[in-house]
Coordinates of C-alpha atoms in Angstrom, one line a residue:
M1450 CA 0.0 0.2 -0.3
T1451 CA 1.0 3.2 -1.1
A1452 CA 1.2 6.2 2.1
Q1453 CA -0.4 9.2 1.7
S1454 CA 1.4 12.7 1.2
D1455 CA 1.0 15.4 3.7
S1456 CA 1.2 17.6 1.4
T1457 CA -2.5 16.3 -0.3
A1458 CA -5.0 19.2 -1.8
A1459 CA -7.1 20.3 1.0
P1460 CA -10.4 19.8 -0.9
S1461 CA -11.4 22.4 -2.7
N1462 CA -14.7 23.2 -0.6
T1463 CA -12.5 24.1 2.2
A1464 CA -11.8 27.4 3.2
L1465 CA -7.8 28.6 3.5
P1466 CA -7.1 30.9 6.8
D1467 CA -7.4 34.6 5.5
S1468 CA -3.2 35.8 5.4
G1469 CA -4.3 38.9 7.5
P1470 CA -2.4 42.4 7.1
S1471 CA 0.7 42.5 4.8
F1472 CA 3.8 43.4 6.2
D1473 CA 4.5 47.3 7.2
Y1474 CA 7.2 47.7 9.3
T1475 CA 7.8 50.9 11.2
P1476 CA 9.9 51.9 13.8
L1477 CA 8.6 51.7 17.7
L1478 CA 9.3 55.6 18.4
P1479 CA 9.1 57.1 14.2
T1480 CA 10.5 60.6 15.8
A1481 CA 10.3 63.3 12.4
G1482 CA 11.7 66.7 13.1
Q1483 CA 14.4 68.7 12.4
G1484 CA 15.5 69.0 16.6
P1485 CA 17.1 71.8 18.6
A1486 CA 18.5 74.4 16.5
M1487 CA 22.8 73.9 16.5
R1488 CA 25.8 75.1 16.9
R1489 CA 29.1 73.8 14.8
L1490 CA 31.9 72.4 17.0
D1491 CA 35.6 73.2 15.9
I1492 CA 36.6 69.4 16.0
D1493 CA 38.0 67.6 12.9
G1494 CA 38.6 64.1 12.4
V1495 CA 35.5 63.7 10.0
E1496 CA 35.9 62.6 6.3
Q1497 CA 33.7 61.6 3.9
V1498 CA 35.4 58.7 1.6
H1499 CA 34.6 56.9 -1.3
A1500 CA 34.6 53.3 -2.4
E1501 CA 33.6 50.5 -4.4
V1502 CA 31.3 47.9 -2.7
A1503 CA 29.9 44.9 -4.0
G1504 CA 29.7 47.0 -7.7
T1505 CA 28.3 49.9 -6.7
E1506 CA 30.2 53.4 -5.2
Q1507 CA 29.7 54.6 -2.2
T1508 CA 30.3 57.1 0.5
F1509 CA 30.9 56.7 3.9
L1510 CA 31.1 59.0 6.8
T1511 CA 34.6 58.9 8.9
V1512 CA 35.4 59.7 12.4
A1513 CA 38.3 59.5 14.2
S1514 CA 38.3 58.1 17.5
S1515 CA 39.1 61.5 19.1
T1516 CA 37.0 63.1 17.1
L1517 CA 34.3 61.0 20.1
S1518 CA 36.3 62.3 22.8
D1519 CA 36.7 65.4 22.1
L1520 CA 32.1 65.9 22.1
A1521 CA 31.6 63.8 24.9
E1522 CA 34.2 66.1 26.7
I1523 CA 32.6 69.3 25.1
A1524 CA 29.3 68.0 25.7
F1525 CA 29.3 67.1 29.7
K1526 CA 30.6 70.6 29.9
E1527 CA 28.0 72.2 28.3
V1528 CA 25.8 70.2 30.3
S1529 CA 27.7 70.8 34.1
H1530 CA 26.5 74.3 33.6
Y1531 CA 24.1 75.2 30.9
L1532 CA 20.8 74.6 30.3
R1533 CA 18.3 74.7 27.5
T1534 CA 16.6 78.1 26.3
D1535 CA 13.0 76.8 27.1
H1536 CA 13.4 75.2 30.8
L1537 CA 15.0 78.8 31.6
A1538 CA 11.4 80.5 30.1
S1539 CA 9.5 78.2 32.3
L1540 CA 11.4 79.5 35.6
R1541 CA 10.7 83.0 34.1
A1542 CA 7.3 82.6 33.0
I1543 CA 6.3 80.9 36.9
I1544 CA 7.6 84.5 38.2
D1545 CA 5.3 86.0 35.9
D1546 CA 2.6 83.5 36.7
P1547 CA 0.2 86.2 38.7
E1548 CA -1.3 82.7 39.9
A1549 CA 1.7 80.8 41.0
S1550 CA 2.2 80.9 45.0
A1551 CA 5.2 83.4 46.5
N1552 CA 6.7 80.2 47.3
D1553 CA 7.0 78.8 43.6
V1554 CA 8.2 82.1 42.4
F1555 CA 11.1 82.5 45.1
V1556 CA 12.1 79.2 44.3
A1557 CA 11.9 79.5 40.8
L1558 CA 14.1 83.1 40.9
D1559 CA 16.6 81.0 43.3
L1560 CA 16.9 78.4 40.4
L1561 CA 17.3 81.6 37.8
K1562 CA 20.6 83.1 39.9
N1563 CA 21.9 79.5 40.3
A1564 CA 22.0 79.3 36.5
A1565 CA 23.5 82.7 36.3
V1566 CA 25.9 81.5 38.2
S1567 CA 27.0 78.5 36.8
A1568 CA 27.1 80.2 34.0
G1569 CA 30.9 81.4 34.9
E1570 CA 31.8 77.9 33.9
I1571 CA 33.4 77.2 37.5
L1572 CA 30.5 75.8 39.4
P1573 CA 28.7 73.8 38.4
M1574 CA 24.5 73.9 38.5
C1575 CA 24.0 71.0 41.1
Q1576 CA 26.9 69.5 43.0
D1577 CA 25.4 66.0 42.0
T1578 CA 26.8 66.2 38.8
G1579 CA 25.3 63.0 37.9
T1580 CA 25.9 59.6 35.9
A1581 CA 27.2 59.8 32.6
I1582 CA 24.4 58.6 29.8
I1583 CA 25.3 58.6 26.4
S1584 CA 22.4 57.1 24.0
A1585 CA 23.3 57.3 20.8
K1586 CA 22.8 56.3 17.2
R1587 CA 24.7 55.7 14.2
G1588 CA 24.2 55.0 10.5
P1589 CA 24.9 52.3 8.1
N1590 CA 27.5 54.6 6.3
V1591 CA 29.4 56.0 9.4
L1592 CA 32.7 54.2 9.9
T1593 CA 34.5 54.3 13.9
D1594 CA 37.1 51.9 14.6
G1595 CA 34.1 50.1 16.6
D1596 CA 35.3 51.1 20.3
D1597 CA 33.1 54.0 20.3
A1598 CA 32.1 53.7 24.1
K1599 CA 35.6 53.4 24.7
H1600 CA 36.6 57.0 23.3
L1601 CA 33.3 58.6 24.3
S1602 CA 34.4 57.1 27.8
A1603 CA 37.7 58.6 27.4
G1604 CA 36.3 62.4 26.9
I1605 CA 34.3 61.7 29.9
H1606 CA 36.9 61.0 31.8
R1607 CA 38.8 64.0 30.6
A1608 CA 36.1 66.6 31.7
Y1609 CA 35.1 65.1 35.3
E1610 CA 38.8 65.4 36.2
E1611 CA 39.7 68.9 34.3
L1612 CA 36.1 70.5 35.4
N1613 CA 34.9 70.9 39.3
L1614 CA 32.6 68.4 39.4
R1615 CA 32.2 65.2 41.7
Y1616 CA 32.7 61.6 41.4
S1617 CA 29.9 59.4 42.2
Q1618 CA 30.4 56.4 40.6
L1619 CA 31.5 53.3 42.9
A1620 CA 32.8 50.2 42.1
P1621 CA 31.6 46.9 43.6
L1622 CA 34.7 45.1 45.1
S1623 CA 32.6 42.5 45.9
L1624 CA 28.9 41.4 46.4
F1625 CA 28.3 43.8 49.6
E1626 CA 31.7 46.4 49.1
E1627 CA 32.2 49.2 47.4
K1628 CA 34.6 51.9 46.4
N1629 CA 34.4 55.2 44.5
T1630 CA 36.1 55.2 41.0
G1631 CA 37.8 58.1 41.2
T1632 CA 36.8 59.0 37.5
N1633 CA 33.0 59.1 37.4
L1634 CA 33.2 56.4 35.5
P1635 CA 31.9 54.2 34.2
A1636 CA 29.9 55.8 32.1
Q1637 CA 26.1 53.9 30.4
I1638 CA 27.1 54.1 27.0
E1639 CA 24.6 52.2 24.3
V1640 CA 25.0 52.6 20.5
S1641 CA 22.5 51.3 18.4
L1642 CA 21.7 51.3 14.2
S1643 CA 20.0 54.1 12.7
P1644 CA 18.8 54.7 8.9
D1645 CA 20.0 57.8 8.7
D1646 CA 23.5 59.1 7.4
D1647 CA 24.8 60.8 10.6
Y1648 CA 25.6 60.4 13.7
E1649 CA 23.2 61.3 17.0
L1650 CA 24.3 61.0 20.5
L1651 CA 22.5 62.4 23.7
F1652 CA 24.6 63.0 26.3
M1653 CA 22.5 63.0 29.8
A1654 CA 24.0 63.5 33.6
K1655 CA 21.5 62.1 35.4
G1656 CA 22.1 62.7 39.3
G1657 CA 20.7 59.7 41.7
G1658 CA 18.0 62.5 43.2
S1659 CA 16.0 62.1 39.7
A1660 CA 17.0 59.0 39.0
N1661 CA 15.5 58.0 42.1
K1662 CA 12.6 59.1 40.9
S1663 CA 12.0 56.9 38.3
F1664 CA 9.3 54.1 38.6
L1665 CA 8.3 51.3 36.5
Y1666 CA 4.2 49.6 37.6
Q1667 CA 2.6 46.7 36.5
E1668 CA -1.3 46.9 35.8
T1669 CA -3.8 45.7 34.1
K1670 CA -6.3 46.8 31.3
A1671 CA -8.8 48.2 34.4
V1672 CA -6.6 51.7 34.3
L1673 CA -7.6 51.9 30.8
N1674 CA -9.7 54.7 31.1
E1675 CA -9.7 58.5 31.4
E1676 CA -10.9 58.3 35.2
S1677 CA -8.8 55.1 36.4
M1678 CA -5.9 56.2 34.8
L1679 CA -6.0 59.9 36.3
D1680 CA -6.7 58.2 39.9
F1681 CA -3.9 55.9 39.5
L1682 CA -1.6 58.3 38.6
A1683 CA -2.4 61.3 41.0
E1684 CA -1.5 58.8 43.6
K1685 CA 1.5 57.4 41.8
I1686 CA 2.7 61.3 41.0
S1687 CA 2.1 62.3 44.8
T1688 CA 4.4 59.4 45.7
L1689 CA 7.5 61.5 43.7
G1690 CA 7.6 64.2 46.6
T1691 CA 9.8 66.5 46.7
A1692 CA 13.3 65.0 47.1
A1693 CA 14.8 65.3 43.7
C1694 CA 14.4 69.4 43.4
P1695 CA 11.1 70.5 41.3
P1696 CA 9.5 71.8 39.0
Y1697 CA 9.6 68.2 37.5
H1698 CA 9.7 67.8 33.6
L1699 CA 7.8 65.2 34.6
A1700 CA 6.9 61.7 32.1
V1701 CA 4.8 59.2 32.0
V1702 CA 4.5 56.3 29.3
I1703 CA 1.6 54.0 28.8
G1704 CA 2.3 50.3 27.5
G1705 CA 5.4 48.7 26.1
P1706 CA 6.4 45.2 24.9
S1707 CA 8.5 45.3 27.6
A1708 CA 9.3 46.5 31.1
E1709 CA 12.5 47.9 29.8
F1710 CA 11.8 49.3 27.0
T1711 CA 9.2 50.9 28.5
L1712 CA 12.0 52.6 31.7
K1713 CA 14.2 53.3 29.1
T1714 CA 11.8 55.3 26.7
A1715 CA 10.6 57.0 29.8
K1716 CA 13.8 58.0 30.2
L1717 CA 14.2 59.9 27.2
A1718 CA 10.8 61.7 26.8
S1719 CA 11.6 62.9 30.4
A1720 CA 14.5 64.6 28.6
H1721 CA 12.2 65.6 25.6
Y1722 CA 14.1 63.3 23.3
L1723 CA 11.0 62.4 22.0
D1724 CA 8.8 65.1 21.3
D1725 CA 8.6 64.9 17.9
L1726 CA 6.7 61.6 18.1
P1727 CA 3.1 61.5 16.2
T1728 CA 0.8 62.8 17.9
T1729 CA -2.0 59.5 16.4
G1730 CA -1.4 56.0 16.2
D1731 CA -2.6 53.6 14.1
E1732 CA -2.8 49.7 13.6
S1733 CA 0.9 49.3 13.0
G1734 CA 1.1 49.8 16.6
H1735 CA 3.8 52.3 16.7
G1736 CA 4.3 54.7 20.0
F1737 CA 2.8 58.1 19.9
R1738 CA 2.5 61.2 22.3
D1739 CA -1.1 62.1 23.7
T1740 CA -1.0 65.8 23.9
D1741 CA -4.1 65.9 25.0
F1742 CA -3.9 64.0 28.0
E1743 CA -0.8 66.2 28.6
A1744 CA -2.2 69.0 29.8
T1745 CA -5.0 67.5 31.2
V1746 CA -2.4 65.6 33.4
F1747 CA -0.1 68.8 34.3
E1748 CA -3.4 70.1 35.4
L1749 CA -3.2 66.9 37.8
T1750 CA -0.1 68.2 38.9
Q1751 CA -1.1 71.7 39.8
T1752 CA -3.6 70.0 42.1
L1753 CA -1.6 68.1 44.6
G1754 CA 0.0 71.5 46.1
F1755 CA 3.2 70.4 46.7
G1756 CA 4.5 73.4 44.3
A1757 CA 8.2 74.1 43.4
Q1758 CA 9.0 72.6 47.0
F1759 CA 7.4 74.0 49.6
G1760 CA 4.1 74.3 48.7
G1761 CA 2.0 76.3 45.2
K1762 CA 0.9 75.2 42.0
Y1763 CA 4.5 74.8 39.7
F1764 CA 5.0 71.1 40.7
C1765 CA 6.0 70.2 37.0
H1766 CA 7.2 72.4 34.2
D1767 CA 5.6 70.5 31.9
V1768 CA 3.9 67.1 31.3
R1769 CA 5.3 63.6 28.1
V1770 CA 3.2 61.3 27.9
V1771 CA 3.6 58.6 25.3
R1772 CA 1.6 55.7 24.6
L1773 CA 3.3 52.3 23.2
P1774 CA 1.9 49.0 22.0
R1775 CA 1.9 45.9 24.4
H1776 CA 1.5 42.0 24.9
N1777 CA -2.2 41.8 25.5
G1778 CA -1.4 40.1 29.1
S1779 CA 0.5 43.2 30.2
L1780 CA 0.4 46.6 31.0
P1781 CA 3.7 48.4 32.0
I1782 CA 3.5 51.9 33.2
A1783 CA 6.8 53.9 33.4
I1784 CA 6.8 57.4 35.3
A1785 CA 10.8 59.4 35.1
V1786 CA 11.2 62.9 36.1
S1787 CA 14.3 65.5 34.7
C1788 CA 14.9 67.6 37.9
S1789 CA 15.9 71.7 37.9
A1790 CA 19.1 70.6 36.9
D1791 CA 17.5 69.5 33.6
R1792 CA 21.1 68.4 32.0
Q1793 CA 21.1 67.1 29.0
I1794 CA 22.2 68.0 25.3
I1795 CA 22.4 66.5 21.8
A1796 CA 25.0 66.3 19.1
R1797 CA 25.0 64.8 15.7
I1798 CA 28.1 64.2 13.4
T1799 CA 27.8 64.6 9.6
A1800 CA 29.4 65.1 6.7
E1801 CA 29.6 69.2 7.1
G1802 CA 30.9 68.3 10.9
V1803 CA 30.1 68.0 14.5
F1804 CA 27.6 69.5 15.9
I1805 CA 25.7 70.5 19.2
E1806 CA 22.6 71.1 20.7
E1807 CA 22.8 75.4 21.4
L1808 CA 22.0 75.4 25.7
E1809 CA 21.5 78.8 26.7
H1810 CA 24.5 80.6 27.6
D1811 CA 23.2 83.9 28.9
P1812 CA 20.7 82.8 31.7
A1813 CA 20.6 86.3 33.2
R1814 CA 18.6 87.9 30.7
F1815 CA 15.5 85.9 31.9
L1816 CA 16.5 87.9 35.8
P1817 CA 13.3 90.1 36.3
A1818 CA 14.4 93.6 37.0
M1819 CA 15.7 94.4 40.8
G1820 CA 12.6 96.0 42.0
R1821 CA 11.0 92.7 41.0
V1822 CA 13.7 90.8 43.2
D1823 CA 13.7 92.7 45.8
E1824 CA 9.6 92.0 45.6
I1825 CA 10.2 88.4 45.6
E1826 CA 12.8 88.3 48.5
S1827 CA 12.2 90.9 51.2
G1828 CA 10.8 89.0 54.5
N1829 CA 11.9 88.8 57.6
V1830 CA 13.8 85.7 59.2
T1831 CA 15.2 84.2 62.3
A1832 CA 18.8 84.4 62.7
V1833 CA 20.8 81.1 63.8
D1834 CA 24.2 81.0 65.8
L1835 CA 25.0 77.4 64.8
D1836 CA 28.5 77.4 67.5
R1837 CA 25.8 77.5 70.5
P1838 CA 25.7 74.5 72.5
M1839 CA 22.5 71.8 70.9
P1840 CA 20.9 72.3 73.6
E1841 CA 20.0 76.1 73.3
L1842 CA 19.8 75.5 69.6
Q1843 CA 16.9 72.9 70.5
S1844 CA 15.4 75.8 72.2
Q1845 CA 15.6 78.5 70.3
L1846 CA 14.0 76.3 66.9
S1847 CA 11.4 75.0 69.7
Q1848 CA 10.0 78.2 70.1
L1849 CA 9.4 78.9 66.3
E1850 CA 6.8 77.3 64.0
V1851 CA 6.9 74.9 61.0
G1852 CA 7.1 76.9 58.1
D1853 CA 9.4 79.5 59.8
R1854 CA 12.2 80.5 57.9
L1855 CA 15.7 80.5 59.0
S1856 CA 20.0 82.0 58.8
L1857 CA 21.8 79.9 59.7
S1858 CA 26.0 80.8 60.3
G1859 CA 28.4 79.2 61.9
T1860 CA 29.4 75.2 62.1
M1861 CA 27.9 72.2 60.5
I1862 CA 28.9 69.0 60.2
V1863 CA 28.1 67.3 56.6
A1864 CA 27.4 63.8 56.2
R1865 CA 25.2 61.3 54.3
D1866 CA 24.8 57.7 53.7
I1867 CA 28.0 56.1 53.4
V1868 CA 29.0 57.9 57.0
H1869 CA 25.5 57.1 58.4
A1870 CA 26.0 53.2 57.5
N1871 CA 29.4 53.4 59.3
L1872 CA 28.0 55.0 62.4
R1873 CA 25.1 52.4 63.0
Q1874 CA 27.8 49.6 62.7
R1875 CA 29.9 51.5 65.4
L1876 CA 26.8 51.5 67.7
A1877 CA 26.2 48.2 66.6
E1878 CA 29.5 47.7 67.5
G1879 CA 29.3 49.0 71.1
G1880 CA 30.5 52.1 70.5
Q1881 CA 29.6 55.4 70.9
L1882 CA 28.9 58.5 67.8
P1883 CA 31.8 61.3 67.7
D1884 CA 30.8 64.3 69.4
Y1885 CA 31.0 66.2 66.2
F1886 CA 27.3 64.2 65.6
K1887 CA 26.0 65.6 69.1
D1888 CA 27.1 68.9 68.6
H1889 CA 26.6 70.6 65.4
P1890 CA 23.7 70.1 62.9
I1891 CA 24.3 67.6 60.0
Y1892 CA 23.9 68.7 56.5
Y1893 CA 23.3 65.7 54.4
A1894 CA 25.2 67.2 50.9
G1895 CA 28.1 65.7 49.4
P1896 CA 30.3 68.4 47.1
A1897 CA 31.5 69.4 44.3
K1898 CA 35.4 69.8 43.6
T1899 CA 36.6 72.5 45.0
P1900 CA 37.2 75.5 42.9
E1901 CA 41.0 77.1 42.9
G1902 CA 40.9 80.5 44.9
M1903 CA 37.5 79.4 46.6
P1904 CA 36.2 78.3 49.9
S1905 CA 33.5 75.6 48.5
G1906 CA 32.8 73.3 45.6
S1907 CA 29.1 73.5 44.3
F1908 CA 27.6 72.0 47.2
G1909 CA 23.9 71.7 48.1
P1910 CA 21.5 69.6 49.9
T1911 CA 21.0 66.0 49.2
T1912 CA 18.0 63.4 49.1
A1913 CA 17.0 63.7 53.3
S1914 CA 15.1 60.2 53.2
R1915 CA 17.8 58.2 52.3
M1916 CA 19.1 59.0 56.3
D1917 CA 15.0 58.3 57.6
T1918 CA 16.0 54.6 59.0
Y1919 CA 19.3 56.0 60.6
V1920 CA 17.3 58.7 62.7
R1921 CA 15.9 57.4 65.5
Q1922 CA 18.6 55.0 67.0
F1923 CA 20.7 58.2 65.9
Q1924 CA 18.8 61.0 68.2
E1925 CA 18.0 58.5 70.8
A1926 CA 22.4 58.1 71.4
G1927 CA 22.2 62.0 71.1
G1928 CA 23.3 62.6 67.8
S1929 CA 21.0 64.4 64.4
M1930 CA 19.5 66.9 66.9
I1931 CA 19.0 69.5 64.0
M1932 CA 19.1 68.1 60.3
L1933 CA 19.8 69.4 57.1
A1934 CA 18.6 69.2 53.8
K1935 CA 16.2 68.7 51.4
G1936 CA 12.6 67.4 50.4
N1937 CA 9.8 65.7 52.3
R1938 CA 10.4 62.9 55.4
S1939 CA 8.7 60.0 56.3
A1940 CA 7.0 59.5 59.2
Q1941 CA 9.4 57.9 61.6
V1942 CA 11.3 60.7 61.2
K1943 CA 8.4 63.3 62.2
N1944 CA 7.8 61.0 65.4
S1945 CA 11.7 61.1 66.5
C1946 CA 11.7 64.3 66.0
A1947 CA 8.7 64.2 68.7
E1948 CA 10.1 61.8 71.0
F1949 CA 13.6 63.1 71.4
G1950 CA 13.1 66.6 70.7
G1951 CA 15.1 66.8 67.1
F1952 CA 14.3 69.4 64.2
Y1953 CA 14.3 68.4 60.2
L1954 CA 15.0 71.6 58.4
G1955 CA 15.1 72.2 54.7
S1956 CA 16.6 74.3 52.1
I1957 CA 15.9 74.6 48.3
G1958 CA 17.2 71.8 46.1
G1959 CA 19.4 73.0 43.3
P1960 CA 20.9 76.0 43.7
A1961 CA 24.6 74.3 44.8
A1962 CA 26.5 76.9 43.2
R1963 CA 25.0 79.5 44.8
L1964 CA 25.2 78.0 47.9
A1965 CA 28.5 78.1 47.5
Q1966 CA 29.1 81.1 45.9
D1967 CA 27.3 83.2 48.8
C1968 CA 27.1 81.5 52.1
I1969 CA 29.9 78.4 52.5
T1970 CA 32.8 80.5 53.4
E1971 CA 35.4 77.2 55.0
V1972 CA 35.1 73.9 54.2
E1973 CA 37.7 70.7 55.8
V1974 CA 37.6 66.8 55.8
L1975 CA 37.0 66.2 59.2
D1976 CA 36.8 62.4 58.9
M1977 CA 36.5 59.0 57.0
E1978 CA 38.9 61.2 54.1
D1979 CA 39.4 57.4 52.2
L1980 CA 35.6 57.7 51.8
G1981 CA 36.0 60.9 49.2
M1982 CA 33.4 62.9 48.6
E1983 CA 31.0 61.2 50.8
A1984 CA 33.9 61.6 53.8
V1985 CA 32.6 63.6 57.0
W1986 CA 32.9 67.3 56.0
R1987 CA 33.1 70.7 58.3
I1988 CA 31.9 74.1 57.0
K1989 CA 31.2 77.2 57.6
V1990 CA 27.9 78.7 56.9
E1991 CA 26.5 82.5 56.4
D1992 CA 23.0 83.6 56.3
F1993 CA 22.9 79.7 54.7
P1994 CA 19.2 79.8 54.3
A1995 CA 16.7 77.3 55.9
F1996 CA 13.4 76.6 57.0
I1997 CA 11.9 74.2 59.4
I1998 CA 9.7 71.1 58.0
T1999 CA 9.4 69.0 61.3
D2000 CA 9.7 70.1 64.9
D2001 CA 10.1 68.5 67.9
K2002 CA 6.4 68.5 68.9
G2003 CA 6.3 66.2 65.6
H2004 CA 4.3 69.0 63.5
D2005 CA 5.5 68.3 59.3
F2006 CA 4.9 70.7 57.1
F2007 CA 4.3 68.1 53.9
D2008 CA 1.3 67.0 56.6
T2009 CA -0.9 70.3 55.8
T2010 CA 0.7 71.0 52.2
G2011 CA -2.1 71.7 50.1
S2012 CA -3.2 74.3 47.4
D2013 CA -3.4 77.2 49.4
T2014 CA -1.1 75.9 52.2
T2015 CA 2.6 77.3 51.7
I2016 CA 5.2 78.4 54.6
S2017 CA 6.6 82.3 54.2
L2018 CA 10.0 82.3 51.5
G2019 CA 12.4 85.5 51.1
R2020 CA 16.2 85.7 50.7
T2021 CA 18.2 85.1 53.9
R2022 CA 17.9 88.9 55.5
T2023 CA 20.4 89.4 58.6
A2024 CA 20.5 92.3 61.1
K2025 CA 23.7 93.4 58.6
D2026 CA 21.1 94.2 55.6
G2027 CA 19.0 96.4 58.3
A2028 CA 16.3 94.2 58.2
Q2029 CA 14.1 93.3 61.4
L2030 CA 14.8 90.0 63.2
D2031 CA 11.7 88.0 64.9

């Protein structure tokens, strides 16, 4: 008997399956636009060469390794000292908005002043000069030696070595041991393919505060309606708090083929790198921006009450909402922010040369007239002599209210994550807190390098909440009775301050260059010098601005923050200014 072939034709009355839509490729993120205004850099090493490939004459763009290094060095200098024009214009718009709270206006003014100081190219705008991140796309006819990440890293190394930046990268020596690399390397560098005949690079300096405010949520179709999505976003956006230095550029990404792609898209959107996405979707499945929902979410952020750090309307500069395709069993949603140190810049290498995005080199033009500045900065303040005994300082602060403005002068101790961990270990082994932790206020910060001839490098406050878990143990041991940093804190800090008589003072997050120039007069390493910028520092300050956020009675400003609740800010005037002090 002959076996029947598997390829026997189907009977003529059997319907063939529908072949489905024809192949139609679309990139996931189809951006199309001119991009930002750019200027040509005086960098050599880019040439066109012609060669015959498979019988066809082709033109190639060759890029020297030194070109990539020089470009990276310039890019990270630019983002450390300058901001985009539209970011600065947005800060000025806050000042000019009659609906903005007085605190929104004050913070916006201080950030504009900081930008003007940073533009002097001596003090970087933020003491956390960030992780160096490069996301690049190289065309098929752009030729390098293939070791692009190495050459770009060499330029990053030069920038962080030669400028007054900070080394923040920790190398894992073992699973639990770390050491600062002393170079701010390694960097995160990703180079992908592009069909274009150029080499485009996005350079980002991402500080820890804003990086820590990137979140991924795994949701379901139940949130894919406007009411549920807004409820979801109101809850999640509120958890961002103020620690990452608002006003924020906020990005929300809904959907994605994978969780990691959703998060990456949120980071790119927060940098305004995806502004040229289409604004509608189609059956091909590409991503798009929903500009109407962006406006809706922006209005939502204005009702949360956080404002620009101390209550008000401007929690965000703007919002980007990107919708991506998704697997039918998965709905990732990502939220990311770019903070007041909005540090990113686009560069492009073409046959015409090396070009870089035009950042604003004259931020002072956005400052209001002096009469308006004086109006914004007016107000009384309580002077605090930090060199008095700790019980006297606690007694003085206890007579004030949450939200009262202070002018701090005298000695502070600077200590943050690693120092706190070391001191906790000391207590666990039966030791005591050092006297300096008991006798002086503790400032959570980590300085950038000190410029020649100046007492301090950029030296703004860091995120307070990272130290929350240490507070009760340290206060019980007599230390950390007065703490100074930025952002809101957890209930355990409020409860500990009420139990042990402690205080948490807030400082505006962002103006690190201005604080270094105007308020910090002496800086010296006091202990744990081997930790680099994470060491214990003793600093002297003069007229350092601060506000009582948590007091010894368990009151906390952020417990009552609402759209109509703000604390009274203003410049730290003292008696020498001729101002009346409370």
